Amino acid sequence: MPPKRASLKRKISHCDETNEQDVLESVGKTKKKSVTKAEKNNTTKSFPREKSTSKPSACASQSYKHCFNDLQSSPNQTSSWDGVRNYQARNFLRDQMKPGQDVFFYHSNCKEPGIVGICQVVKEGYPDHTQFDSKNPHFDSSSQKDNPKWFMVDVKLVRPLKRFISLAELKGLHQEHLKSGGPLQKLGLFTRPRLSVQPITDEEWSYILELENKDA
DNA sequence: GCCAACGTTGGC
DNA sequence: GCCAACGTTGGC
């Protein structure tokens, strides 16, 4: 069964300005060069290429506490994606995100929201342990261990995008494509606002990937 | 099962 | 910090 693609939009609502800074500085560290403010929004590290033999699919995810730098600094650049507490997002995450799928990492809730990188699903949906932890912000007292409500997946960083693709840019294209019938006319980011885990079609995926090689 | 009230998300 | 767009809750 061929791996599928998923667009994964990761929330960083608990990343305040400082954390956002940390995120980007961490990128800089990884790159072993200093990063100017301007460059920071242009995440330009080239990592090993992602494999990309895929079919379209749907998926997305949210997490409050995970930022892009978490992923980069995690062992194996892999981390679990916990904290999804929306049923629609949960269903995408649990039922459609499968190992091997590529995923876009979207930064939201920050000064400049946009896509910053590519990840890959490495472990399919399994119960999110934070729902049972009363000290965790995502604790859900209504969830029972023998029948967990919430799930998470593990994702591995594939690479940052060659350049940051902002929400503003995507929105502009989306609006153009609404008139022209272009590939981003139904992009989940705009047709399912606020949903943190969203499907992406193969066509959308390829189109957005191409943007990487163009000027903003 | 409806729906008003309320809470949350996330762009701006 | 504001507010629109949702989602969830709970009374009925």
JSON list of C-alpha atoms (C1' of nucleotides) in Angstrom, two decimals:
[
{"chain": "A", "resi": 1, "resn": "MET", "atom": "CA", "xyz": [0.00, 0.00, 0.00]},
{"chain": "A", "resi": 2, "resn": "PRO", "atom": "CA", "xyz": [1.53, 3.24, -1.08]},
{"chain": "A", "resi": 3, "resn": "PRO", "atom": "CA", "xyz": [2.12, 5.90, 1.50]},
{"chain": "A", "resi": 4, "resn": "LYS", "atom": "CA", "xyz": [-0.23, 8.78, 1.41]},
{"chain": "A", "resi": 5, "resn": "ARG", "atom": "CA", "xyz": [0.15, 12.42, 1.96]},
{"chain": "A", "resi": 6, "resn": "ALA", "atom": "CA", "xyz": [-1.26, 14.41, 4.69]},
{"chain": "A", "resi": 7, "resn": "SER", "atom": "CA", "xyz": [-1.26, 18.02, 5.43]},
{"chain": "A", "resi": 8, "resn": "LEU", "atom": "CA", "xyz": [-0.72, 18.60, 9.02]},
{"chain": "A", "resi": 9, "resn": "LYS", "atom": "CA", "xyz": [-1.32, 21.92, 10.50]},
{"chain": "A", "resi": 10, "resn": "ARG", "atom": "CA", "xyz": [0.23, 22.27, 13.84]},
{"chain": "A", "resi": 11, "resn": "LYS", "atom": "CA", "xyz": [-0.90, 24.83, 16.26]},
{"chain": "A", "resi": 12, "resn": "ILE", "atom": "CA", "xyz": [1.51, 26.60, 18.44]},
{"chain": "A", "resi": 13, "resn": "SER", "atom": "CA", "xyz": [-0.89, 28.66, 20.40]},
{"chain": "A", "resi": 14, "resn": "HIS", "atom": "CA", "xyz": [1.16, 28.19, 23.49]},
{"chain": "A", "resi": 15, "resn": "CYS", "atom": "CA", "xyz": [4.18, 29.45, 21.72]},
{"chain": "A", "resi": 16, "resn": "ASP", "atom": "CA", "xyz": [4.25, 33.07, 22.60]},
{"chain": "A", "resi": 17, "resn": "GLU", "atom": "CA", "xyz": [6.59, 35.55, 21.06]},
{"chain": "A", "resi": 18, "resn": "THR", "atom": "CA", "xyz": [9.48, 34.27, 23.08]},
{"chain": "A", "resi": 19, "resn": "ASN", "atom": "CA", "xyz": [8.90, 30.73, 22.12]},
{"chain": "A", "resi": 20, "resn": "GLU", "atom": "CA", "xyz": [8.52, 31.65, 18.54]},
{"chain": "A", "resi": 21, "resn": "GLN", "atom": "CA", "xyz": [11.87, 33.25, 18.81]},
{"chain": "A", "resi": 22, "resn": "ASP", "atom": "CA", "xyz": [13.18, 30.06, 20.32]},
{"chain": "A", "resi": 23, "resn": "VAL", "atom": "CA", "xyz": [11.77, 28.08, 17.49]},
{"chain": "A", "resi": 24, "resn": "LEU", "atom": "CA", "xyz": [13.59, 30.09, 14.96]},
{"chain": "A", "resi": 25, "resn": "GLU", "atom": "CA", "xyz": [16.75, 30.32, 16.91]},
{"chain": "A", "resi": 26, "resn": "SER", "atom": "CA", "xyz": [16.76, 26.64, 17.18]},
{"chain": "A", "resi": 27, "resn": "VAL", "atom": "CA", "xyz": [16.48, 26.43, 13.46]},
{"chain": "A", "resi": 28, "resn": "GLY", "atom": "CA", "xyz": [19.43, 28.71, 13.29]},
{"chain": "A", "resi": 29, "resn": "LYS", "atom": "CA", "xyz": [21.38, 26.49, 15.61]},
{"chain": "A", "resi": 30, "resn": "THR", "atom": "CA", "xyz": [20.68, 23.48, 13.56]},
{"chain": "A", "resi": 31, "resn": "LYS", "atom": "CA", "xyz": [21.89, 25.33, 10.58]},
{"chain": "A", "resi": 32, "resn": "LYS", "atom": "CA", "xyz": [24.98, 26.33, 12.47]},
{"chain": "A", "resi": 33, "resn": "LYS", "atom": "CA", "xyz": [24.83, 29.84, 11.31]},
{"chain": "A", "resi": 34, "resn": "SER", "atom": "CA", "xyz": [23.32, 32.93, 12.70]},
{"chain": "A", "resi": 35, "resn": "VAL", "atom": "CA", "xyz": [19.95, 33.89, 11.45]},
{"chain": "A", "resi": 36, "resn": "THR", "atom": "CA", "xyz": [18.73, 37.39, 10.94]},
{"chain": "A", "resi": 37, "resn": "LYS", "atom": "CA", "xyz": [15.21, 38.36, 11.60]},
{"chain": "A", "resi": 38, "resn": "ALA", "atom": "CA", "xyz": [14.48, 38.48, 7.92]},
{"chain": "A", "resi": 39, "resn": "GLU", "atom": "CA", "xyz": [15.98, 35.09, 7.39]},
{"chain": "A", "resi": 40, "resn": "LYS", "atom": "CA", "xyz": [14.05, 33.68, 10.24]},
{"chain": "A", "resi": 41, "resn": "ASN", "atom": "CA", "xyz": [10.87, 33.80, 8.33]},
{"chain": "A", "resi": 42, "resn": "ASN", "atom": "CA", "xyz": [12.64, 32.13, 5.51]},
{"chain": "A", "resi": 43, "resn": "THR", "atom": "CA", "xyz": [13.39, 28.76, 6.87]},
{"chain": "A", "resi": 44, "resn": "THR", "atom": "CA", "xyz": [15.96, 27.71, 4.40]},
{"chain": "A", "resi": 45, "resn": "LYS", "atom": "CA", "xyz": [17.66, 24.70, 5.78]},
{"chain": "A", "resi": 46, "resn": "SER", "atom": "CA", "xyz": [18.06, 21.91, 3.32]},
{"chain": "A", "resi": 47, "resn": "PHE", "atom": "CA", "xyz": [17.61, 18.56, 4.90]},
{"chain": "A", "resi": 48, "resn": "PRO", "atom": "CA", "xyz": [17.73, 15.24, 3.15]},
{"chain": "A", "resi": 49, "resn": "ARG", "atom": "CA", "xyz": [15.03, 14.99, 0.58]},
{"chain": "A", "resi": 50, "resn": "GLU", "atom": "CA", "xyz": [11.75, 13.55, 1.52]},
{"chain": "A", "resi": 51, "resn": "LYS", "atom": "CA", "xyz": [10.65, 10.52, -0.28]},
{"chain": "A", "resi": 52, "resn": "SER", "atom": "CA", "xyz": [7.61, 11.21, -2.24]},
{"chain": "A", "resi": 53, "resn": "THR", "atom": "CA", "xyz": [5.81, 8.38, -3.81]},
{"chain": "A", "resi": 54, "resn": "SER", "atom": "CA", "xyz": [2.40, 9.20, -2.70]},
{"chain": "A", "resi": 55, "resn": "LYS", "atom": "CA", "xyz": [-1.22, 9.41, -3.28]},
{"chain": "A", "resi": 56, "resn": "PRO", "atom": "CA", "xyz": [-3.41, 12.13, -1.98]},
{"chain": "A", "resi": 57, "resn": "SER", "atom": "CA", "xyz": [-5.07, 11.81, 1.27]},
{"chain": "A", "resi": 58, "resn": "ALA", "atom": "CA", "xyz": [-6.41, 13.82, 4.04]},
{"chain": "A", "resi": 59, "resn": "CYS", "atom": "CA", "xyz": [-5.15, 14.57, 7.42]},
{"chain": "A", "resi": 60, "resn": "ALA", "atom": "CA", "xyz": [-4.18, 17.19, 9.80]},
{"chain": "A", "resi": 61, "resn": "SER", "atom": "CA", "xyz": [-3.51, 17.64, 13.40]},
{"chain": "A", "resi": 62, "resn": "GLN", "atom": "CA", "xyz": [-3.18, 20.10, 16.13]},
{"chain": "A", "resi": 63, "resn": "SER", "atom": "CA", "xyz": [-1.09, 20.39, 19.13]},
{"chain": "A", "resi": 64, "resn": "TYR", "atom": "CA", "xyz": [-0.66, 23.21, 21.52]},
{"chain": "A", "resi": 65, "resn": "LYS", "atom": "CA", "xyz": [2.60, 22.48, 23.08]},
{"chain": "A", "resi": 66, "resn": "HIS", "atom": "CA", "xyz": [4.58, 21.28, 20.18]},
{"chain": "A", "resi": 67, "resn": "CYS", "atom": "CA", "xyz": [6.48, 23.71, 18.11]},
{"chain": "A", "resi": 68, "resn": "PHE", "atom": "CA", "xyz": [8.63, 23.15, 15.16]},
{"chain": "A", "resi": 69, "resn": "ASN", "atom": "CA", "xyz": [11.76, 23.39, 17.22]},
{"chain": "A", "resi": 70, "resn": "ASP", "atom": "CA", "xyz": [10.51, 20.67, 19.51]},
{"chain": "A", "resi": 71, "resn": "LEU", "atom": "CA", "xyz": [10.48, 18.42, 16.57]},
{"chain": "A", "resi": 72, "resn": "GLN", "atom": "CA", "xyz": [13.90, 19.49, 15.38]},
{"chain": "A", "resi": 73, "resn": "SER", "atom": "CA", "xyz": [15.44, 18.97, 18.77]},
{"chain": "A", "resi": 74, "resn": "SER", "atom": "CA", "xyz": [13.63, 15.75, 19.55]},
{"chain": "A", "resi": 75, "resn": "PRO", "atom": "CA", "xyz": [15.53, 12.50, 19.47]},
{"chain": "A", "resi": 76, "resn": "ASN", "atom": "CA", "xyz": [15.44, 11.26, 15.92]},
{"chain": "A", "resi": 77, "resn": "GLN", "atom": "CA", "xyz": [13.56, 14.46, 15.11]},
{"chain": "A", "resi": 78, "resn": "THR", "atom": "CA", "xyz": [10.46, 12.53, 15.92]},
{"chain": "A", "resi": 79, "resn": "SER", "atom": "CA", "xyz": [7.76, 13.45, 18.35]},
{"chain": "A", "resi": 80, "resn": "SER", "atom": "CA", "xyz": [4.26, 12.50, 19.21]},
{"chain": "A", "resi": 81, "resn": "TRP", "atom": "CA", "xyz": [1.48, 14.81, 18.32]},
{"chain": "A", "resi": 82, "resn": "ASP", "atom": "CA", "xyz": [-0.74, 15.03, 21.32]},
{"chain": "A", "resi": 83, "resn": "GLY", "atom": "CA", "xyz": [-3.39, 17.42, 22.45]},
{"chain": "A", "resi": 84, "resn": "VAL", "atom": "CA", "xyz": [-5.85, 17.20, 19.60]},
{"chain": "A", "resi": 85, "resn": "ARG", "atom": "CA", "xyz": [-9.21, 17.86, 21.17]},
{"chain": "A", "resi": 86, "resn": "ASN", "atom": "CA", "xyz": [-11.51, 18.34, 18.27]},
{"chain": "A", "resi": 87, "resn": "TYR", "atom": "CA", "xyz": [-13.52, 15.43, 16.96]},
{"chain": "A", "resi": 88, "resn": "GLN", "atom": "CA", "xyz": [-13.15, 16.22, 13.31]},
{"chain": "A", "resi": 89, "resn": "ALA", "atom": "CA", "xyz": [-9.43, 16.66, 13.67]},
{"chain": "A", "resi": 90, "resn": "ARG", "atom": "CA", "xyz": [-9.27, 13.54, 15.81]},
{"chain": "A", "resi": 91, "resn": "ASN", "atom": "CA", "xyz": [-10.96, 11.51, 13.13]},
{"chain": "A", "resi": 92, "resn": "PHE", "atom": "CA", "xyz": [-8.56, 12.65, 10.45]},
{"chain": "A", "resi": 93, "resn": "LEU", "atom": "CA", "xyz": [-5.64, 12.01, 12.70]},
{"chain": "A", "resi": 94, "resn": "ARG", "atom": "CA", "xyz": [-6.78, 8.64, 13.94]},
{"chain": "A", "resi": 95, "resn": "ASP", "atom": "CA", "xyz": [-8.30, 7.22, 10.80]},
{"chain": "A", "resi": 96, "resn": "GLN", "atom": "CA", "xyz": [-6.40, 8.69, 7.93]},
{"chain": "A", "resi": 97, "resn": "MET", "atom": "CA", "xyz": [-2.89, 9.50, 8.99]},
{"chain": "A", "resi": 98, "resn": "LYS", "atom": "CA", "xyz": [-0.78, 6.48, 8.18]},
{"chain": "A", "resi": 99, "resn": "PRO", "atom": "CA", "xyz": [2.92, 5.82, 8.41]},
{"chain": "A", "resi": 100, "resn": "GLY", "atom": "CA", "xyz": [4.74, 7.01, 5.33]},
{"chain": "A", "resi": 101, "resn": "GLN", "atom": "CA", "xyz": [2.45, 9.91, 4.64]},
{"chain": "A", "resi": 102, "resn": "ASP", "atom": "CA", "xyz": [3.98, 13.29, 4.08]},
{"chain": "A", "resi": 103, "resn": "VAL", "atom": "CA", "xyz": [2.63, 16.16, 6.01]},
{"chain": "A", "resi": 104, "resn": "PHE", "atom": "CA", "xyz": [3.02, 19.91, 5.91]},
{"chain": "A", "resi": 105, "resn": "PHE", "atom": "CA", "xyz": [3.89, 21.56, 9.16]},
{"chain": "A", "resi": 106, "resn": "TYR", "atom": "CA", "xyz": [1.89, 24.73, 9.48]},
{"chain": "A", "resi": 107, "resn": "HIS", "atom": "CA", "xyz": [2.62, 27.30, 12.15]},
{"chain": "A", "resi": 108, "resn": "SER", "atom": "CA", "xyz": [-0.42, 29.08, 13.39]},
{"chain": "A", "resi": 109, "resn": "ASN", "atom": "CA", "xyz": [-1.10, 31.57, 16.09]},
{"chain": "A", "resi": 110, "resn": "CYS", "atom": "CA", "xyz": [2.07, 33.45, 15.64]},
{"chain": "A", "resi": 111, "resn": "LYS", "atom": "CA", "xyz": [3.08, 36.68, 14.05]},
{"chain": "A", "resi": 112, "resn": "GLU", "atom": "CA", "xyz": [3.39, 35.16, 10.63]},
{"chain": "A", "resi": 113, "resn": "PRO", "atom": "CA", "xyz": [1.43, 31.97, 10.19]},
{"chain": "A", "resi": 114, "resn": "GLY", "atom": "CA", "xyz": [2.45, 29.67, 7.38]},
{"chain": "A", "resi": 115, "resn": "ILE", "atom": "CA", "xyz": [3.98, 26.42, 6.29]},
{"chain": "A", "resi": 116, "resn": "VAL", "atom": "CA", "xyz": [7.47, 25.88, 7.58]},
{"chain": "A", "resi": 117, "resn": "GLY", "atom": "CA", "xyz": [8.33, 22.30, 6.90]},
{"chain": "A", "resi": 118, "resn": "ILE", "atom": "CA", "xyz": [7.57, 18.79, 5.87]},
{"chain": "A", "resi": 119, "resn": "CYS", "atom": "CA", "xyz": [7.10, 15.86, 8.20]},
{"chain": "A", "resi": 120, "resn": "GLN", "atom": "CA", "xyz": [6.23, 12.27, 7.82]},
{"chain": "A", "resi": 121, "resn": "VAL", "atom": "CA", "xyz": [3.89, 10.12, 9.85]},
{"chain": "A", "resi": 122, "resn": "VAL", "atom": "CA", "xyz": [5.90, 7.38, 11.51]},
{"chain": "A", "resi": 123, "resn": "LYS", "atom": "CA", "xyz": [3.32, 5.92, 13.86]},
{"chain": "A", "resi": 124, "resn": "GLU", "atom": "CA", "xyz": [-0.37, 5.77, 13.31]},
{"chain": "A", "resi": 125, "resn": "GLY", "atom": "CA", "xyz": [-3.04, 6.83, 15.74]},
{"chain": "A", "resi": 126, "resn": "TYR", "atom": "CA", "xyz": [-2.81, 5.55, 19.29]},
{"chain": "A", "resi": 127, "resn": "PRO", "atom": "CA", "xyz": [-4.34, 6.80, 22.52]},
{"chain": "A", "resi": 128, "resn": "ASP", "atom": "CA", "xyz": [-3.13, 10.20, 23.61]},
{"chain": "A", "resi": 129, "resn": "HIS", "atom": "CA", "xyz": [-1.91, 9.67, 27.16]},
{"chain": "A", "resi": 130, "resn": "THR", "atom": "CA", "xyz": [-2.30, 13.32, 28.08]},
{"chain": "A", "resi": 131, "resn": "GLN", "atom": "CA", "xyz": [-6.06, 12.91, 28.27]},
{"chain": "A", "resi": 132, "resn": "PHE", "atom": "CA", "xyz": [-5.62, 10.79, 31.42]},
{"chain": "A", "resi": 133, "resn": "ASP", "atom": "CA", "xyz": [-3.14, 13.06, 33.14]},
{"chain": "A", "resi": 134, "resn": "SER", "atom": "CA", "xyz": [-4.95, 15.41, 35.47]},
{"chain": "A", "resi": 135, "resn": "LYS", "atom": "CA", "xyz": [-2.00, 17.76, 35.54]},
{"chain": "A", "resi": 136, "resn": "ASN", "atom": "CA", "xyz": [-1.86, 18.05, 31.80]},
{"chain": "A", "resi": 137, "resn": "PRO", "atom": "CA", "xyz": [-3.59, 20.98, 30.12]},
{"chain": "A", "resi": 138, "resn": "HIS", "atom": "CA", "xyz": [-5.24, 18.51, 27.79]},
{"chain": "A", "resi": 139, "resn": "PHE", "atom": "CA", "xyz": [-6.63, 16.36, 30.54]},
{"chain": "A", "resi": 140, "resn": "ASP", "atom": "CA", "xyz": [-10.11, 15.11, 29.78]},
{"chain": "A", "resi": 141, "resn": "SER", "atom": "CA", "xyz": [-11.92, 13.77, 32.79]},
{"chain": "A", "resi": 142, "resn": "SER", "atom": "CA", "xyz": [-14.63, 12.32, 30.61]},
{"chain": "A", "resi": 143, "resn": "SER", "atom": "CA", "xyz": [-12.29, 9.97, 28.81]},
{"chain": "A", "resi": 144, "resn": "GLN", "atom": "CA", "xyz": [-11.80, 6.44, 30.07]},
{"chain": "A", "resi": 145, "resn": "LYS", "atom": "CA", "xyz": [-8.75, 4.31, 29.68]},
{"chain": "A", "resi": 146, "resn": "ASP", "atom": "CA", "xyz": [-10.62, 1.39, 28.24]},
{"chain": "A", "resi": 147, "resn": "ASN", "atom": "CA", "xyz": [-12.28, 3.69, 25.76]},
{"chain": "A", "resi": 148, "resn": "PRO", "atom": "CA", "xyz": [-9.99, 6.62, 24.99]},
{"chain": "A", "resi": 149, "resn": "LYS", "atom": "CA", "xyz": [-11.49, 9.61, 23.30]},
{"chain": "A", "resi": 150, "resn": "TRP", "atom": "CA", "xyz": [-8.36, 11.20, 21.94]},
{"chain": "A", "resi": 151, "resn": "PHE", "atom": "CA", "xyz": [-5.54, 9.94, 19.81]},
{"chain": "A", "resi": 152, "resn": "MET", "atom": "CA", "xyz": [-2.16, 11.05, 18.67]},
{"chain": "A", "resi": 153, "resn": "VAL", "atom": "CA", "xyz": [0.31, 10.12, 15.98]},
{"chain": "A", "resi": 154, "resn": "ASP", "atom": "CA", "xyz": [4.08, 10.27, 15.83]},
{"chain": "A", "resi": 155, "resn": "VAL", "atom": "CA", "xyz": [5.70, 12.43, 13.20]},
{"chain": "A", "resi": 156, "resn": "LYS", "atom": "CA", "xyz": [9.25, 12.79, 12.07]},
{"chain": "A", "resi": 157, "resn": "LEU", "atom": "CA", "xyz": [10.78, 15.87, 10.58]},
{"chain": "A", "resi": 158, "resn": "VAL", "atom": "CA", "xyz": [11.62, 15.41, 6.94]},
{"chain": "A", "resi": 159, "resn": "ARG", "atom": "CA", "xyz": [12.95, 18.87, 6.28]},
{"chain": "A", "resi": 160, "resn": "PRO", "atom": "CA", "xyz": [12.12, 22.52, 6.65]},
{"chain": "A", "resi": 161, "resn": "LEU", "atom": "CA", "xyz": [10.83, 24.11, 3.47]},
{"chain": "A", "resi": 162, "resn": "LYS", "atom": "CA", "xyz": [13.41, 25.90, 1.38]},
{"chain": "A", "resi": 163, "resn": "ARG", "atom": "CA", "xyz": [11.43, 29.01, 2.04]},
{"chain": "A", "resi": 164, "resn": "PHE", "atom": "CA", "xyz": [8.62, 29.93, 4.36]},
{"chain": "A", "resi": 165, "resn": "ILE", "atom": "CA", "xyz": [5.24, 29.91, 2.66]},
{"chain": "A", "resi": 166, "resn": "SER", "atom": "CA", "xyz": [3.04, 32.31, 4.51]},
{"chain": "A", "resi": 167, "resn": "LEU", "atom": "CA", "xyz": [-0.66, 32.13, 5.10]},
{"chain": "A", "resi": 168, "resn": "ALA", "atom": "CA", "xyz": [-0.95, 35.47, 3.32]},
{"chain": "A", "resi": 169, "resn": "GLU", "atom": "CA", "xyz": [0.65, 34.05, 0.20]},
{"chain": "A", "resi": 170, "resn": "LEU", "atom": "CA", "xyz": [-1.53, 30.98, 0.29]},
{"chain": "A", "resi": 171, "resn": "LYS", "atom": "CA", "xyz": [-4.59, 33.08, 0.83]},
{"chain": "A", "resi": 172, "resn": "GLY", "atom": "CA", "xyz": [-3.80, 35.27, -2.13]},
{"chain": "A", "resi": 173, "resn": "LEU", "atom": "CA", "xyz": [-3.44, 32.23, -4.32]},
{"chain": "A", "resi": 174, "resn": "HIS", "atom": "CA", "xyz": [-6.56, 30.70, -2.89]},
{"chain": "A", "resi": 175, "resn": "GLN", "atom": "CA", "xyz": [-8.53, 33.78, -3.81]},
{"chain": "A", "resi": 176, "resn": "GLU", "atom": "CA", "xyz": [-7.10, 33.85, -7.30]},
{"chain": "A", "resi": 177, "resn": "HIS", "atom": "CA", "xyz": [-7.88, 30.20, -7.73]},
{"chain": "A", "resi": 178, "resn": "LEU", "atom": "CA", "xyz": [-11.45, 30.70, -6.64]},
{"chain": "A", "resi": 179, "resn": "LYS", "atom": "CA", "xyz": [-11.88, 32.76, -9.78]},
{"chain": "A", "resi": 180, "resn": "SER", "atom": "CA", "xyz": [-9.62, 30.83, -12.08]},
{"chain": "A", "resi": 181, "resn": "GLY", "atom": "CA", "xyz": [-10.43, 27.36, -10.85]},
{"chain": "A", "resi": 182, "resn": "GLY", "atom": "CA", "xyz": [-6.85, 26.81, -9.81]},
{"chain": "A", "resi": 183, "resn": "PRO", "atom": "CA", "xyz": [-5.57, 24.04, -7.58]},
{"chain": "A", "resi": 184, "resn": "LEU", "atom": "CA", "xyz": [-5.86, 25.85, -4.28]},
{"chain": "A", "resi": 185, "resn": "GLN", "atom": "CA", "xyz": [-9.48, 26.83, -4.62]},
{"chain": "A", "resi": 186, "resn": "LYS", "atom": "CA", "xyz": [-10.58, 24.29, -2.03]},
{"chain": "A", "resi": 187, "resn": "LEU", "atom": "CA", "xyz": [-7.57, 24.29, 0.22]},
{"chain": "A", "resi": 188, "resn": "GLY", "atom": "CA", "xyz": [-8.63, 23.10, 3.65]},
{"chain": "A", "resi": 189, "resn": "LEU", "atom": "CA", "xyz": [-6.82, 25.92, 5.33]},
{"chain": "A", "resi": 190, "resn": "PHE", "atom": "CA", "xyz": [-9.52, 28.22, 4.01]},
{"chain": "A", "resi": 191, "resn": "THR", "atom": "CA", "xyz": [-12.48, 25.95, 3.52]},
{"chain": "A", "resi": 192, "resn": "ARG", "atom": "CA", "xyz": [-12.18, 24.43, 7.00]},
{"chain": "A", "resi": 193, "resn": "PRO", "atom": "CA", "xyz": [-11.00, 27.35, 9.00]},
{"chain": "A", "resi": 194, "resn": "ARG", "atom": "CA", "xyz": [-9.70, 26.60, 12.47]},
{"chain": "A", "resi": 195, "resn": "LEU", "atom": "CA", "xyz": [-9.44, 22.90, 11.97]},
{"chain": "A", "resi": 196, "resn": "SER", "atom": "CA", "xyz": [-5.96, 21.94, 12.93]},
{"chain": "A", "resi": 197, "resn": "VAL", "atom": "CA", "xyz": [-5.75, 18.65, 11.09]},
{"chain": "A", "resi": 198, "resn": "GLN", "atom": "CA", "xyz": [-6.70, 18.81, 7.48]},
{"chain": "A", "resi": 199, "resn": "PRO", "atom": "CA", "xyz": [-6.55, 16.70, 4.40]},
{"chain": "A", "resi": 200, "resn": "ILE", "atom": "CA", "xyz": [-4.67, 17.82, 1.36]},
{"chain": "A", "resi": 201, "resn": "THR", "atom": "CA", "xyz": [-5.00, 16.50, -2.15]},
{"chain": "A", "resi": 202, "resn": "ASP", "atom": "CA", "xyz": [-2.10, 15.41, -4.26]},
{"chain": "A", "resi": 203, "resn": "GLU", "atom": "CA", "xyz": [-2.69, 18.34, -6.55]},
{"chain": "A", "resi": 204, "resn": "GLU", "atom": "CA", "xyz": [-2.63, 20.81, -3.70]},
{"chain": "A", "resi": 205, "resn": "TRP", "atom": "CA", "xyz": [0.44, 19.21, -2.29]},
{"chain": "A", "resi": 206, "resn": "SER", "atom": "CA", "xyz": [2.39, 19.40, -5.51]},
{"chain": "A", "resi": 207, "resn": "TYR", "atom": "CA", "xyz": [1.34, 22.94, -6.18]},
{"chain": "A", "resi": 208, "resn": "ILE", "atom": "CA", "xyz": [2.43, 24.13, -2.77]},
{"chain": "A", "resi": 209, "resn": "LEU", "atom": "CA", "xyz": [5.69, 22.26, -3.02]},
{"chain": "A", "resi": 210, "resn": "GLU", "atom": "CA", "xyz": [6.39, 24.04, -6.28]},
{"chain": "A", "resi": 211, "resn": "LEU", "atom": "CA", "xyz": [5.97, 27.36, -4.53]},
{"chain": "A", "resi": 212, "resn": "GLU", "atom": "CA", "xyz": [9.11, 26.54, -2.64]},
{"chain": "A", "resi": 213, "resn": "ASN", "atom": "CA", "xyz": [11.12, 27.17, -5.75]},
{"chain": "A", "resi": 214, "resn": "LYS", "atom": "CA", "xyz": [9.48, 30.44, -6.63]},
{"chain": "A", "resi": 215, "resn": "ASP", "atom": "CA", "xyz": [9.74, 33.88, -5.18]},
{"chain": "A", "resi": 216, "resn": "ALA", "atom": "CA", "xyz": [7.09, 34.87, -2.70]},
{"chain": "B", "resi": 1, "resn": "DG", "atom": "C1'", "xyz": [-33.25, 16.70, 18.81]},
{"chain": "B", "resi": 2, "resn": "DC", "atom": "C1'", "xyz": [-33.39, 21.72, 18.87]},
{"chain": "B", "resi": 3, "resn": "DC", "atom": "C1'", "xyz": [-31.15, 25.82, 19.99]},
{"chain": "B", "resi": 4, "resn": "DA", "atom": "C1'", "xyz": [-29.33, 29.53, 22.93]},
{"chain": "B", "resi": 5, "resn": "DA", "atom": "C1'", "xyz": [-25.49, 30.39, 25.66]},
{"chain": "B", "resi": 6, "resn": "DC", "atom": "C1'", "xyz": [-21.01, 29.88, 26.23]},
{"chain": "B", "resi": 7, "resn": "DG", "atom": "C1'", "xyz": [-16.12, 28.76, 25.26]},
{"chain": "B", "resi": 8, "resn": "DT", "atom": "C1'", "xyz": [-12.25, 28.39, 22.09]},
{"chain": "B", "resi": 9, "resn": "DT", "atom": "C1'", "xyz": [-9.54, 29.15, 18.15]},
{"chain": "B", "resi": 10, "resn": "DG", "atom": "C1'", "xyz": [-6.78, 31.79, 15.38]},
{"chain": "B", "resi": 11, "resn": "DG", "atom": "C1'", "xyz": [-6.29, 35.59, 11.97]},
{"chain": "B", "resi": 12, "resn": "DC", "atom": "C1'", "xyz": [-5.70, 40.26, 12.05]},
{"chain": "C", "resi": 1, "resn": "DG", "atom": "C1'", "xyz": [-6.86, 42.73, 22.17]},
{"chain": "C", "resi": 2, "resn": "DC", "atom": "C1'", "xyz": [-10.69, 42.21, 19.12]},
{"chain": "C", "resi": 3, "resn": "DC", "atom": "C1'", "xyz": [-13.91, 39.53, 16.89]},
{"chain": "C", "resi": 4, "resn": "DA", "atom": "C1'", "xyz": [-15.76, 36.13, 13.50]},
{"chain": "C", "resi": 5, "resn": "DA", "atom": "C1'", "xyz": [-16.35, 31.47, 13.03]},
{"chain": "C", "resi": 6, "resn": "DC", "atom": "C1'", "xyz": [-16.92, 27.44, 14.99]},
{"chain": "C", "resi": 7, "resn": "DG", "atom": "C1'", "xyz": [-17.61, 23.68, 18.46]},
{"chain": "C", "resi": 8, "resn": "DT", "atom": "C1'", "xyz": [-19.64, 22.17, 22.77]},
{"chain": "C", "resi": 9, "resn": "DT", "atom": "C1'", "xyz": [-22.88, 22.10, 26.39]},
{"chain": "C", "resi": 10, "resn": "DG", "atom": "C1'", "xyz": [-27.08, 21.66, 28.59]},
{"chain": "C", "resi": 11, "resn": "DG", "atom": "C1'", "xyz": [-31.95, 22.97, 29.28]},
{"chain": "C", "resi": 12, "resn": "DC", "atom": "C1'", "xyz": [-36.13, 21.90, 27.47]}
]
